[in-house]
Amino acid sequence: MAEIKPHSAHWGAFDAVVENGRVTGVRPFALDPYPGALIQSVPDAVHSKVRIDQPYIRAGWLKGERRGATRGGDAFVPVSWDKVTRILAEEAGRIRAEHGHTSIMGGSYGWSSAGRFHHARSQLQRFLGLGGGYTTQVTNYSYGAGMTLMPHIVGTNDIMQGPVTDWPSIAKHTRLMLCLGGLPLKNALVTAGGAGAHEYVPWLKQVAAAGVRFVNISPFKGDTPDFLDAEWIPIRPNTDTALILGMAHAILAAGLEDRDFLATRCVGWDKLRPYILGETDGTPKTPEWAAAITEVPAETIRRLALEAAGVPTMLTATWSIQRAEHGEQPWWMLVALAAMLGGIGQPGRGVAFGYGSLNGMGTPRWELPSVSLPATRNPGGVAIPVARVTELFERPGEILQYNGRDIVLPDIRMIWWAGGNPFHHHQDLNRMLRGWCQAETIVVQEPWWTSPARHADIVLPATTTLERNDIGSSSRDRFIRAMHQAIPPIGQARNDHDMLADIAEASGFRDRFTEQRNEDAWLRHMYDRWRTACGRMGFDAPDFDRFWAEGHVEVPRPAEDFVLFGDFARDPEAHPLNTPSGKVELFSETIAGFGYEEIGGHPEWKAPQEYLGGALAQRFPLHLLSYQPATRLHGQLDQGRVAAASKIQGREPMLMHPSEAAARGLRDGDVVRVFNDRGATLAGLRVSDGIRPGVVAMATGAWWDPVGDGLDRHGNPNVLTADLGTSRLGQGCAAQSCLVQVEAFTDALPPLTVTEPPARLEEVLA
Ligand SMILES: Nc1nc2c(c(=O)[nH]1)N[C@H]1C(S)=C(S)[C@@H](COP(=O)(O)OP(=O)(O)OC[C@H]3O[C@@H](n4cnc5c(=O)[nH]c(N)nc54)[C@H](O)[C@@H]3O)O[C@H]1N2
Ligand SMILES: Nc1nc2c(c(=O)[nH]1)N[C@H]1C(S)=C(S)[C@@H](COP(=O)(O)OP(=O)(O)OC[C@H]3O[C@@H](n4cnc5c(=O)[nH]c(N)nc54)[C@H](O)[C@@H]3O)O[C@H]1N2
Ligand SMILES: [Mo]
């Protein structure tokens, strides 16, 4: 008889079907209006042959090959939990004593899994913090540049994290929605902490039915769903700032800027205006000027500008736009355009980032806290901006400039990662691996033989969410979901919390780590804290036992529409922004004061080193977009049927325009070699006129599978992307600034190896 267990994941809530100790199927959560396909891959992942069955230590590490040793080719020696626990307590203690707390890199960036108690990264950081401290990471890969910029210019990160002006407000008041990077459907499949209700598609359909006109400004037509019937403007990648400047010039030329808004709710218009007009640098940013950079016709730029000035307009850009060199600029300039249109804080008008970047952006929601593990401190620690991780490994003792601060980079001796995949998320992987290998000891907690596990010294097998009890919760979702344990742990896998509790015990701080609670006590504690906080805000949640039995709590929708910056727009004196001036900063004295050459006091067009208008395009004439995968979440679920069905001869698909394919003698379905000076990967070609000429696009997430000479056989775009910060202000990930060339792959197709566990030595350590 099958058992049914309520559960949740970043890609959706579901009921697991369990038969004879195996997860044999999933059924979407009954209250989800638009469940995605990704949950179908869950049973494949849980029972995959690349689950790590027990703890392992790299053979070379046991022989003393540590700092600078090659990682990735060695065999692994099976080891008992007892032994590995003792080794780790000793090794961490030794490294702390000899090199200080900051020599342990424990930032451990990554999405982990949905459950909020067994959240691997939080558990590890709690453990390392209580152990004395560690080097951690701030901001994120998603919108790190924006996250550093926006507090300076609008005083908050709500503009890209939410709450943003919601869909009901847009349906009622907006007439035109200009979308840089579109409103991709694929991205709205996921929410960190669990998507109980995928409300994105139903809301978009309502907005479209209300008569809003959509414009998809993107190199990729597929960035808006067909049902929006959007106008497609195939812009050159990384040139959005020039396009917005061209629109700004057209609005000024027509005298249509909102002078009252600019005068009463902004500072710095007196500096930005002469730049747009060319009075400061001799270059008026006319639509003709912008057309030469963006390859969008000047008439189109002018038409869009005048239309936006004539009807209630919502401006948006995806998060991807700022994951590029100078990624701060297009977002800053879009805020400036919204200010010129006077729409900031008006219903259905203004600007916000990421309406199409994640499920839940714009969904009406009651601002309640989410269920979470209480944060811990990092007493002796230091923090670097997340995307500078390779520099951290490469430049010990040197200075990294970030947002007006000078950070001295510590000397990393130990890397300890749980719940993230740096060989998925970071850029220029061949370079990162060289830095990674400088550590003496690398520890990875993982359920699967992902690239970090394969490139570790000590590998600890973690359970998946189906093997433990937890609570799924996200501030962007109306459902709190019980996640019932469905099956016993697979092999010798253990919960991250339990393995760390034992290492804490061997290090003398078990009780401080566990607070003497077991799983059940922690879940009740976290739930009750949340329930009390909700009660204070007027929402009465059921008690834990009722929640656990029913499988979910539903938080009602708010009664009123939400408008971001509404109070500020109505009364800027009574409700100033949290910026130095209290207003929107079109010019920031703070940023200008940092003296960074690459980012000044107001938004500007700055040509990136790698884009189609630059010199490097002579050698590498294709711009590579590496977007989020429709078939999985980052590297997660790459073992599942949904990702497998999309691959071409086992390789990640890459989109290319028919003219580019013809010029290279390539056909749909071919395996091709994609390369630049940083590396090479194999991709499966998909020929499509939905991508503009000069651009190719490949999703992230195919597990890195390097052959000896560095060729990745699987289609991981991060062997090609450049590892540089967006600027010294944001130091964000710049993955979208990347030029490549593509050619036929004529050798025999090398078989994949990441689909099998690595070699294992049978000398079991007692
Ligand atoms: N080229 C390019 N690169 C990019 C991007 C891009 O657009 N282009 N996007 C970037 C962005 S926005 C992001 S957020 C990052 C995402 O990068 P990551 O968040 O690092 O990617 P994930 O694959 O989600 O990594 C999570 C890892 O945690 C493991 N895991 C899951 N549950 C558990 C658990 O319970 N215990 C333990 N121990 N491990 C667990 C999973 O198996 C997986 O390997 O990628 C970034 N990289
Ligand atoms: N299914 C699924 N959904 C996801 C994720 C996933 O892994 N899988 N990851 C989640 C995470 S962590 C994040 S941060 C969000 C990310 O959300 P986004 O950053 O918004 O997502 P991307 O898919 O990287 O980019 C969106 C689109 O921007 C376009 N684009 C890229 N460069 C440019 C440019 O220079 N100009 C213009 N105009 N357009 C450009 C690309 O065509 C791309 O399809 O997605 C989330 N959603
Ligand atoms: Mo992200």
Tab-separated table of C-alpha atoms in Angstrom, residues 354 646 702:
chain	number	residue	atom	x	y	z
A	354	GLY	CA	12.852	40.759	-11.111
A	646	SER	CA	16.205	18.176	-22.904
A	702	ALA	CA	24.929	20.622	-16.385
